[in-house]
CSV table of C-alpha atoms in Angstrom, one decimal:
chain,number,residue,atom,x,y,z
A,1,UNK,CA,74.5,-46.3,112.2
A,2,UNK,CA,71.5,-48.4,112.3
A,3,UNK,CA,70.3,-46.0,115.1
A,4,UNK,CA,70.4,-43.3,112.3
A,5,UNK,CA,68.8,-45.8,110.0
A,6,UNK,CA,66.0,-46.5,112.0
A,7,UNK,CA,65.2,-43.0,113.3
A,8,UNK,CA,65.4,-42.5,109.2
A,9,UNK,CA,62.5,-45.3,108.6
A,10,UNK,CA,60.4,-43.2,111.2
A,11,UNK,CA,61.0,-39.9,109.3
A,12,UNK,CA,60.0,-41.3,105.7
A,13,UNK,CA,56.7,-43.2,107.3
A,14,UNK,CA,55.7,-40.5,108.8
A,15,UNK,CA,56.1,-38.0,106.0
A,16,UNK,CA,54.2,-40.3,103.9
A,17,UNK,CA,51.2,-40.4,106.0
A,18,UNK,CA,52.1,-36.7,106.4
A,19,UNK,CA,51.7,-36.2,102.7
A,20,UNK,CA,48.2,-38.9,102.2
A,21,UNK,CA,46.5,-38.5,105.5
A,22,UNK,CA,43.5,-36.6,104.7
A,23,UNK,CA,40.0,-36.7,107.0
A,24,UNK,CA,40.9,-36.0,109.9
A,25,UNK,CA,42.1,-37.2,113.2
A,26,UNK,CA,39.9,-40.4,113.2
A,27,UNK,CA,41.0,-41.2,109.9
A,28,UNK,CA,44.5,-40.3,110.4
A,29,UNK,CA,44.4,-43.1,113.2
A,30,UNK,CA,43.3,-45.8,110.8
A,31,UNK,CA,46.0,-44.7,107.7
A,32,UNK,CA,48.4,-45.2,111.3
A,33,UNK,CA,47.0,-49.0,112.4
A,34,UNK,CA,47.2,-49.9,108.9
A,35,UNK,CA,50.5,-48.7,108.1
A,36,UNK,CA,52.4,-49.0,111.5
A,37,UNK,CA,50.1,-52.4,112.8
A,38,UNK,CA,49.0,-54.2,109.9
A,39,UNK,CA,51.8,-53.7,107.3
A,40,UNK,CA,55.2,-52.7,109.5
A,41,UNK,CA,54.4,-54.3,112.7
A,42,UNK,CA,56.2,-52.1,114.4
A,43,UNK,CA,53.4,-52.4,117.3
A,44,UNK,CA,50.6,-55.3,118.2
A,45,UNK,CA,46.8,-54.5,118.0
A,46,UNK,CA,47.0,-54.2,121.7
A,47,UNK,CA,49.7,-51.7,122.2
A,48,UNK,CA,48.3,-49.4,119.6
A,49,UNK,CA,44.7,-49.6,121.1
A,50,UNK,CA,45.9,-48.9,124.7
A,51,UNK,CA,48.4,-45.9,123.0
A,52,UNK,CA,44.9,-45.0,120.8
A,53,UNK,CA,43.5,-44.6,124.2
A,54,UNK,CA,46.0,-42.5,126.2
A,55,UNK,CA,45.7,-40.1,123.5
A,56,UNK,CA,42.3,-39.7,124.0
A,57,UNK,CA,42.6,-39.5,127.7
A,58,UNK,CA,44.7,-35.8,127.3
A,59,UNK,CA,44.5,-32.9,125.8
A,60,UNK,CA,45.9,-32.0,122.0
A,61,UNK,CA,45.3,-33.5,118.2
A,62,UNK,CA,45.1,-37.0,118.8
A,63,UNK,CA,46.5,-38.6,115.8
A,64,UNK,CA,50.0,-36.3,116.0
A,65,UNK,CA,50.5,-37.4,119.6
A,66,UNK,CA,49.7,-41.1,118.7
A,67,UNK,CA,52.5,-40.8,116.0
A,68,UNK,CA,54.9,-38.9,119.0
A,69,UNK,CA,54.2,-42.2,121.0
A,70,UNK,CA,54.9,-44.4,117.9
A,71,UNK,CA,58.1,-42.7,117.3
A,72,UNK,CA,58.9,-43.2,120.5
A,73,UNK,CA,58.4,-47.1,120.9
A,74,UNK,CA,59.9,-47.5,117.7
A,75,UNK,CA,62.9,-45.1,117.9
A,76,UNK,CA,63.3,-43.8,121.6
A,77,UNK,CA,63.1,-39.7,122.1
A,78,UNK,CA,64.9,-38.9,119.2
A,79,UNK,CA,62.4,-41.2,117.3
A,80,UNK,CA,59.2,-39.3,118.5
A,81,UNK,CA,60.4,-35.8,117.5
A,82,UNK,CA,61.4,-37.2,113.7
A,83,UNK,CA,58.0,-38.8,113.8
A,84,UNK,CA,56.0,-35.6,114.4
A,85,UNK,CA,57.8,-33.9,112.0
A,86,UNK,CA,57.4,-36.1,109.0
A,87,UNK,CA,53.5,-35.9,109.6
A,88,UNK,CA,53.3,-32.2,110.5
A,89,UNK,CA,55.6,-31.0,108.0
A,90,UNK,CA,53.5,-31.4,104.8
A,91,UNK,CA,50.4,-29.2,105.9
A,92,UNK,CA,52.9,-27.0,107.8
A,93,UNK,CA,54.6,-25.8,104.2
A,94,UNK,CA,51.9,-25.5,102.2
A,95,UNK,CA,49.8,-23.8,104.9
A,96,UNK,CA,52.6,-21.1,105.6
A,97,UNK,CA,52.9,-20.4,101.8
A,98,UNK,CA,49.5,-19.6,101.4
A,99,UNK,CA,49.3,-17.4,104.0
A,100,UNK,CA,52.1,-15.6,102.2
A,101,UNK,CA,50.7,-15.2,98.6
A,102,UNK,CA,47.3,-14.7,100.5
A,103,UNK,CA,48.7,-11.8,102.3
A,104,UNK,CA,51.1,-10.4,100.0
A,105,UNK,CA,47.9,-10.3,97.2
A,106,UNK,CA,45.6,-8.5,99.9
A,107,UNK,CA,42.5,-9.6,97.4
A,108,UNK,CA,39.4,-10.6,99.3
A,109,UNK,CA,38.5,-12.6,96.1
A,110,UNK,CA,35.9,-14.8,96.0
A,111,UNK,CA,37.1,-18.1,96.5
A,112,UNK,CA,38.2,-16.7,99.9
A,113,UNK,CA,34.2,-16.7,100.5
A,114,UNK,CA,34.0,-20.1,99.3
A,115,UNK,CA,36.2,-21.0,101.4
A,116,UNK,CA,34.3,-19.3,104.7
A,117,UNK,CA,31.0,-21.6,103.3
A,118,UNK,CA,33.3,-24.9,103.1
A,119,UNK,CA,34.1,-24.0,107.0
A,120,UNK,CA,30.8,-24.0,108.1
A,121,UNK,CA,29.9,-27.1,106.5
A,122,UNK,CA,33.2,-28.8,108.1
A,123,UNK,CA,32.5,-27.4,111.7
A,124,UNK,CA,29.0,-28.3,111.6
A,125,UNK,CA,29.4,-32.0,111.1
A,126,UNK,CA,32.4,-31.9,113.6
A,127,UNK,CA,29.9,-30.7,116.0
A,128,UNK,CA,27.4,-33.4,115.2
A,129,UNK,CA,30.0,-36.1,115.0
A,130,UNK,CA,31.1,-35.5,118.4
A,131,UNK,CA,27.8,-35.6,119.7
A,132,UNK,CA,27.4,-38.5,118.8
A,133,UNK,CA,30.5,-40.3,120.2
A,134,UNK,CA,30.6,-37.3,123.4
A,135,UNK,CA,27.0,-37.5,125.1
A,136,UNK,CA,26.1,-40.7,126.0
A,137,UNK,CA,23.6,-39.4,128.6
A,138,UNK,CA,21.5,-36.4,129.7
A,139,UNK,CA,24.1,-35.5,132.1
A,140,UNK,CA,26.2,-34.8,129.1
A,141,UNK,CA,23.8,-33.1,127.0
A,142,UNK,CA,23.0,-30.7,129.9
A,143,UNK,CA,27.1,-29.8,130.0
A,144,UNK,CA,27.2,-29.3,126.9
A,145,UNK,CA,24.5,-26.8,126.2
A,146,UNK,CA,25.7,-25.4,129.6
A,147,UNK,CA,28.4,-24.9,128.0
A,148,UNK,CA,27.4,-23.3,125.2
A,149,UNK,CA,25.5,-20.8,126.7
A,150,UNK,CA,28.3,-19.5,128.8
A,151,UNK,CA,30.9,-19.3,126.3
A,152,UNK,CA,28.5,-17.4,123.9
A,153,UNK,CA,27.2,-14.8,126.2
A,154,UNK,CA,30.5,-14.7,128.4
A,155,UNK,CA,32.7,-12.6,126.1
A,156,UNK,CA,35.4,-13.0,128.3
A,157,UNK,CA,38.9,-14.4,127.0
A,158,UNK,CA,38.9,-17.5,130.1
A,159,UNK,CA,35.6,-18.3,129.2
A,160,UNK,CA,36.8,-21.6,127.7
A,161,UNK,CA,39.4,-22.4,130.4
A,162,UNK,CA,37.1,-22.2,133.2
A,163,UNK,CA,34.4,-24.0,131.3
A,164,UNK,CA,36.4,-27.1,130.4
A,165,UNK,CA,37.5,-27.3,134.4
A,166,UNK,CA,34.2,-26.9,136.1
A,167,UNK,CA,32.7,-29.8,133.6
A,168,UNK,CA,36.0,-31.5,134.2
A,169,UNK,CA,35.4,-31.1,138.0
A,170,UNK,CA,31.6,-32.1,137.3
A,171,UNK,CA,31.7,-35.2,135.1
A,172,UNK,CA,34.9,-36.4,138.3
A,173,UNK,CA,31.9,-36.2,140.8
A,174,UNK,CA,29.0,-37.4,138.6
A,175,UNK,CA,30.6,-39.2,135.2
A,176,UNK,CA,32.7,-41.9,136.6
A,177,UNK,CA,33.9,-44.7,133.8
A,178,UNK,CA,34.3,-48.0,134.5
A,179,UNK,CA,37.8,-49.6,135.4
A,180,UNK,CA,39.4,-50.1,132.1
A,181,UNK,CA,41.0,-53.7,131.8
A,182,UNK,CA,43.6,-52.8,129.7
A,183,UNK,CA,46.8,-52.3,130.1
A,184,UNK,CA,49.8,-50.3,128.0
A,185,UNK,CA,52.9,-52.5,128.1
A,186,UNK,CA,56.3,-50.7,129.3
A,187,UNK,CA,58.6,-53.1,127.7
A,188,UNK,CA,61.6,-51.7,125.4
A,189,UNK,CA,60.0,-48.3,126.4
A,190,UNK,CA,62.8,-45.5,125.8
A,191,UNK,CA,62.1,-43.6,129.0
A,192,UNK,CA,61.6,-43.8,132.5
A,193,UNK,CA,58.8,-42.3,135.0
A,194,UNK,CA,61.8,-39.5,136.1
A,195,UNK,CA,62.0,-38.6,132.7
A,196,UNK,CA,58.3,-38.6,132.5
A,197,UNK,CA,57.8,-37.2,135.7
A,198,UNK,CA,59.9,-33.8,134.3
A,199,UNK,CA,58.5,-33.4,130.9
A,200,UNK,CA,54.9,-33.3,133.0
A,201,UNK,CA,56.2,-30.8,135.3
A,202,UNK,CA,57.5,-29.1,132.6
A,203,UNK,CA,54.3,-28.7,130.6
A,204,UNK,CA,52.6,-27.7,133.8
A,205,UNK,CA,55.6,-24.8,134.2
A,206,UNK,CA,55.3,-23.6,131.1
A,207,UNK,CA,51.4,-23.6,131.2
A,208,UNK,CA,51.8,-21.2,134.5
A,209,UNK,CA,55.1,-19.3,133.2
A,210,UNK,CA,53.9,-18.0,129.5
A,211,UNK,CA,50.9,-15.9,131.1
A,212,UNK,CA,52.9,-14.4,133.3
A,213,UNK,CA,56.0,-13.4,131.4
A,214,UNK,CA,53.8,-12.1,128.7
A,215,UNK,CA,52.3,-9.8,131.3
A,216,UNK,CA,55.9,-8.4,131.9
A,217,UNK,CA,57.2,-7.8,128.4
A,218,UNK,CA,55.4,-6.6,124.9
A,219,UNK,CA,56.9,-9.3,123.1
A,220,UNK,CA,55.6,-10.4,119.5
A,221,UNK,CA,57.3,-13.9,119.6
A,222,UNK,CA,56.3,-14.6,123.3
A,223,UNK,CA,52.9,-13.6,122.7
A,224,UNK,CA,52.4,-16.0,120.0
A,225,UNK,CA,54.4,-19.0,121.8
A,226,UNK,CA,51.4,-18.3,125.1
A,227,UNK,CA,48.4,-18.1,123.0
A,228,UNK,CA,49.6,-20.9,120.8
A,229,UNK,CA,50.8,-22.9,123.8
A,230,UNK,CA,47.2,-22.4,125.8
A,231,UNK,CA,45.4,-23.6,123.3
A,232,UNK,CA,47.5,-26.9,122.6
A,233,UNK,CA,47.5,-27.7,126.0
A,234,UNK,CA,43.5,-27.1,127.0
A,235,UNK,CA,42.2,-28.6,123.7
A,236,UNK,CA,40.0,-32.0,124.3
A,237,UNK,CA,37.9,-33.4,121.6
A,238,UNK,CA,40.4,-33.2,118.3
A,239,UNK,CA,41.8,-30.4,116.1
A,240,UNK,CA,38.2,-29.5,115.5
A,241,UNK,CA,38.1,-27.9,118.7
A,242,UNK,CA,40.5,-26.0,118.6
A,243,UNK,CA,39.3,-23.4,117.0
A,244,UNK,CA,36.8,-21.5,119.4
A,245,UNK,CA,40.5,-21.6,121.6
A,246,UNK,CA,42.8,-19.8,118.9
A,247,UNK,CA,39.8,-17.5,117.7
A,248,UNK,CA,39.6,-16.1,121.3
A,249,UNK,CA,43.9,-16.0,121.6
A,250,UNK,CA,43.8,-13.9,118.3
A,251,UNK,CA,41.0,-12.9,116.2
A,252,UNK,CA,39.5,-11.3,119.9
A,253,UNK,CA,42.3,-10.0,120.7
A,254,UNK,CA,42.9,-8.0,117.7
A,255,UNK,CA,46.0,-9.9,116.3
A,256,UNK,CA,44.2,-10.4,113.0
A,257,UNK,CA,41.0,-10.6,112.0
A,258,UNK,CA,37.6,-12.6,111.5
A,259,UNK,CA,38.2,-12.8,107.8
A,260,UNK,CA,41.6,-14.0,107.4
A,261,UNK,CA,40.8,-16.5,109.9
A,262,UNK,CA,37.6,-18.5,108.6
A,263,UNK,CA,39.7,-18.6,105.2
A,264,UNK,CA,42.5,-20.0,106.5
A,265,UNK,CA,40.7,-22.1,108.9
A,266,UNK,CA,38.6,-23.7,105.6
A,267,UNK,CA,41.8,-24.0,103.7
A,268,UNK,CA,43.4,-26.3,106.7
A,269,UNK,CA,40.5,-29.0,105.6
A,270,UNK,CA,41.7,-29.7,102.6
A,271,UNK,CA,45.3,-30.5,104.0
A,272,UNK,CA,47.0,-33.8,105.1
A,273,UNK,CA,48.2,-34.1,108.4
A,274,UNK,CA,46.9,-32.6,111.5
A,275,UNK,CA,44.7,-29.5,111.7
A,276,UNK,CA,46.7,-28.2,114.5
A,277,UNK,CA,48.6,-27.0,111.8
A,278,UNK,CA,46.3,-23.9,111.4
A,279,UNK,CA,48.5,-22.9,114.1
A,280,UNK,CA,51.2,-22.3,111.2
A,281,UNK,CA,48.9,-20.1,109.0
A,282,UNK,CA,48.3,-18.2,111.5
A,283,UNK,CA,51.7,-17.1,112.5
A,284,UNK,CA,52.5,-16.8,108.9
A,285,UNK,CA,49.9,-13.7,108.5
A,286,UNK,CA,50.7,-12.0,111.7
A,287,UNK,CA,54.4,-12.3,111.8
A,288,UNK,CA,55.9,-14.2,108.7
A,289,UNK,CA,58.1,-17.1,108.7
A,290,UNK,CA,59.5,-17.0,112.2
A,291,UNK,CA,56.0,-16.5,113.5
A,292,UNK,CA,55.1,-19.6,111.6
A,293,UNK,CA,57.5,-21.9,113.2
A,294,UNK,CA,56.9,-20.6,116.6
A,295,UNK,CA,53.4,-20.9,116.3
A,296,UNK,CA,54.0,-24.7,114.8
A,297,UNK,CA,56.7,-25.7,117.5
A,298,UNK,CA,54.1,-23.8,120.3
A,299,UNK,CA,51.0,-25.4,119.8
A,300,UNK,CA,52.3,-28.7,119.1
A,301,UNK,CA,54.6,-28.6,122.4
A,302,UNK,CA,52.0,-29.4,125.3
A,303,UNK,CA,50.9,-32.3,123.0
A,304,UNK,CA,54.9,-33.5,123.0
A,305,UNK,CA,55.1,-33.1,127.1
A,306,UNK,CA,52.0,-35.0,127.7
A,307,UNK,CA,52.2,-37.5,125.6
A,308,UNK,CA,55.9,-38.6,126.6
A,309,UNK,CA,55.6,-37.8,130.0
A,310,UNK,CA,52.6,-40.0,130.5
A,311,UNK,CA,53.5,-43.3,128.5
A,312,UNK,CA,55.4,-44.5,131.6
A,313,UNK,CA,52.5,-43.6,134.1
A,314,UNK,CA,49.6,-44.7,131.6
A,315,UNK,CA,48.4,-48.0,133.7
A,316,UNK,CA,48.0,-46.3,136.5
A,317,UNK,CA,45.9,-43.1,135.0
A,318,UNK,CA,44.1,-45.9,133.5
A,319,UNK,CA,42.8,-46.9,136.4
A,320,UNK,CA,41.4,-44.1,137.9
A,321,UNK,CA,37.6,-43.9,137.5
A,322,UNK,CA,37.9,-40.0,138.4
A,323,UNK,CA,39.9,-39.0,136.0
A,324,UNK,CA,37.7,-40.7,133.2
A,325,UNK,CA,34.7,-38.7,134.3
A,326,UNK,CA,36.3,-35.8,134.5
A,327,UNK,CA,37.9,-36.5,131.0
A,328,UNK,CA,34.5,-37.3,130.3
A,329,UNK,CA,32.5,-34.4,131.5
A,330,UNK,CA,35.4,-32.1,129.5
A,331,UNK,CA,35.3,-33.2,126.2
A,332,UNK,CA,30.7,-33.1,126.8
A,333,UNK,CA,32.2,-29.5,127.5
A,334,UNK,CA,33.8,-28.7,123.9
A,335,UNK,CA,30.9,-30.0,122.0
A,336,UNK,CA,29.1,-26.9,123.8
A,337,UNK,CA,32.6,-24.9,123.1
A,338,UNK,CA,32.8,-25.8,119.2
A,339,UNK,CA,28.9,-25.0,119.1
A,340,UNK,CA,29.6,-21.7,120.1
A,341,UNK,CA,32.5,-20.7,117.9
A,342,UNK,CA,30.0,-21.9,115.0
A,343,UNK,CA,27.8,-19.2,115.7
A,344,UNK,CA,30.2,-16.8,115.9
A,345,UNK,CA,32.7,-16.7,114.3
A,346,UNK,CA,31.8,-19.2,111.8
A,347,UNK,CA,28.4,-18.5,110.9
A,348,UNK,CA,28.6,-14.3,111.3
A,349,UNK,CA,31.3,-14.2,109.5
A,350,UNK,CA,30.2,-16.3,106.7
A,351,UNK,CA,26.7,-16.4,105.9
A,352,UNK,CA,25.8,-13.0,104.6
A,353,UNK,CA,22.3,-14.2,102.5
A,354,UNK,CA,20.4,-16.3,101.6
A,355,UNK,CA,22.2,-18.2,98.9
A,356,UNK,CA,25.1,-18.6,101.6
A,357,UNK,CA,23.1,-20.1,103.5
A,358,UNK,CA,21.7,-22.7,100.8
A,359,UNK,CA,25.4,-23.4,99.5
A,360,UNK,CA,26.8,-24.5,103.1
A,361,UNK,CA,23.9,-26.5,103.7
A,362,UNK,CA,24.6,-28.1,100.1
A,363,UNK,CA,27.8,-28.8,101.8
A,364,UNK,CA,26.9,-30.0,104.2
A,365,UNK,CA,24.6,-32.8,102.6
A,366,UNK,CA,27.5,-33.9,100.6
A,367,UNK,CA,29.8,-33.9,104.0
A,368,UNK,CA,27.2,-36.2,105.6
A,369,UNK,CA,25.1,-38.1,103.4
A,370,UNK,CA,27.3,-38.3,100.5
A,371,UNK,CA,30.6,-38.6,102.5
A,372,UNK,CA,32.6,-36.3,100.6
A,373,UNK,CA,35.9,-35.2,101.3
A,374,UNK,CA,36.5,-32.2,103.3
A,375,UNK,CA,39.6,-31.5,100.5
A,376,UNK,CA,36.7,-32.0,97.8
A,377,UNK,CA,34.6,-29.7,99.2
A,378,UNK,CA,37.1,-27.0,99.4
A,379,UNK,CA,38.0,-27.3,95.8
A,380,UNK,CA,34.0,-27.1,95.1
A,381,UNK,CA,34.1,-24.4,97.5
A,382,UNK,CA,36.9,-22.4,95.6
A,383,UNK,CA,35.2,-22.9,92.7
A,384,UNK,CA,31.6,-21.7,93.6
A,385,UNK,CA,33.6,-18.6,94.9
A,386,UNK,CA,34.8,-17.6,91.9
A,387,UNK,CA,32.1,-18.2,89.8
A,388,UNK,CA,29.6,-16.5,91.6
A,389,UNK,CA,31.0,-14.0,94.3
């Protein structure tokens, strides 16, 4: 019973900072010390800083898998998986039902447009943000506008894959980080390195076994599961970044298009919870409500494996000055990735004159200089759309 009770207490947590947690992933991550450090307790400053840092350290929306590792500290495995769906859950619903009415309507109305304008704003300070925080040297700058280049002229679908490894490979060699000092305490931890061991060998399976099985069989659900899956397990950076990954998996592919995208994508800034959850939009508008919660459970799944499967082995990665750089030299890598996908789609797709082009950059001052919400924006956004388009 108190098992039951507790794994209850980290379901109604979550879901409230699933229903509040607007901003982002770094602000998702302070609404998390302040509720789950400063008010609950449920971890010291030190354990949530060295759990703060694993995230960091692997692939997939930070704050989610932060929550996962909460969940499971708090309430073992069980606890992790009640944890990510209290927080996911909220953006998840309302996401899915607009891509319902939005499809079922089929009216490109003008706060759809708006919408586009808010995303350009929103991916343009993401890009400037990470910058900031990314490329601490020239060695970094030069990645990242390598990386730019390639995945802008390269059309092909791996461009981003093969990208992100060559800088991971590159920032290994030349981007070493200091030994880190700290270390993430085991104690009371619900799960052993064979346990961990597994779920990382599963993630890796499943990264080699989706490809290939979709080459085999013509399956709707399994080719949602793989794109969705690829792109939660090679995303470093935030749920920003995600983006250039999912609009090569489907709006290149054919599975829907540029439009529907952007407008979904815009809408996702106004939601609590992570973005990752564009995921569930998605599936919504290409296959309904299964192909939401495929896409949701898919996406979200690498980050489940990794996170999990590494807690037990996190002092040691820690410590490995190669791994760092080429953490380091990957996430220089999606600042040059995100830049791209702003150019097109984003800003091909969106900025059709020249008042387009003055109302994003409006946007954009009130993203940066005046701090505005992203959720603000996108209700200016729908506004300006359906006054003047």
């Amino acid at each position: 019973m108190n098992s039951l009770l507790k794994l209850f207490e980290i379901f109604v947590v979550s879901l409230k900072l699933g229903c509040t947690s607007f901003g982002g992933p770094t602000a998702h991550l302070s609404f998390f010390q302040h509720e789950y450090v400063q008010k609950r307790k449920w971890l010291t400053d030190k354990e949530y800083s060295n759990l703060v840092a694993l995230s960091q350290f692997l692939p997939g929306p930070a704050s989610s898998q932060v929550g996962m590792g909460i969940g499971l500290l708090r309430g073992g495995f069980f606890g992790s998986i009640v944890s990510f769906l209290g927080f996911t859950m909220p953006s998840v619903l309302f996401l899915s039902l607009f891509a319902y009415f939005y499809m079922e309507s089929k009216l490109d109305m003008g706060w759809i447009h708006g919408l586009k304008l808010v995303a350009v704003a929103i991916v343009a300070q993401a890009i400037w943000d990470m910058s900031k925080k990314l490329m601490s040297s020239p060695l970094h700058v030069i990645i990242a506008i390598l990386s730019f280049i390639t995945v802008l002229l390269w059309g092909n679908p791996f461009a981003q894959v093969i990208v992100i490894t060559c800088a991971g490979i590159f920032g290994s060699r030349l981007l070493k980080q200091p030994h880190r000092t700290e270390d993430f305490s085991n104690k009371g931890l619900a799960i052993s390195k064979a346990t961990g061991g597994m779920l990382l060998a599963l993630f890796v399976l499943l990264l080699i076994a989706f490809p290939l099985v979709t080459s085999l069989f013509d399956n709707k659900w399994l080719i949602i599961m793989e794109k969705c899956y690829m792109a939660g397990a090679l995303v470093f950076g935030g749920g920003h970044v995600v983006l250039p990954l999912l609009e090569t998996q489907f709006v290149q592919s054919g599975l829907m298009n540029a439009n529907d995208f952007i407008a979904g994508y815009g809408l996702t800034q106004a939601m609590p919870g992570p973005l990752f959850t564009f995921a569930s939009y998605i599936g919504m508008v290409i296959a309904g409500v299964p192909g939401a919660m495929v896409a949701t459970l898919a996406i979200f799944l690498p980050a489940f494996l990794l996170i999990i499967g590494a807690m037990p082995f996190w002092l040691t990665l820690s410590r490995h000055r190669a791994l760092t750089g080429a953490m380091a030299g990957a996430n220089a890598a999606v600042v040059g990735i995100l830049a791209s996908a702003f150019i097109h789609p984003i800003v091909t797709q969106s900025i059709q004159s020249g008042f387009d082009f003055i109302i994003a950059a409006v946007f954009l001052w009130l993203s940066i200089r005046r701090a505005w919400s992203p959720y603000l924006l996108v209700v200016m956004g729908i506004i300006i759309g359906l006054i003047c388009y």
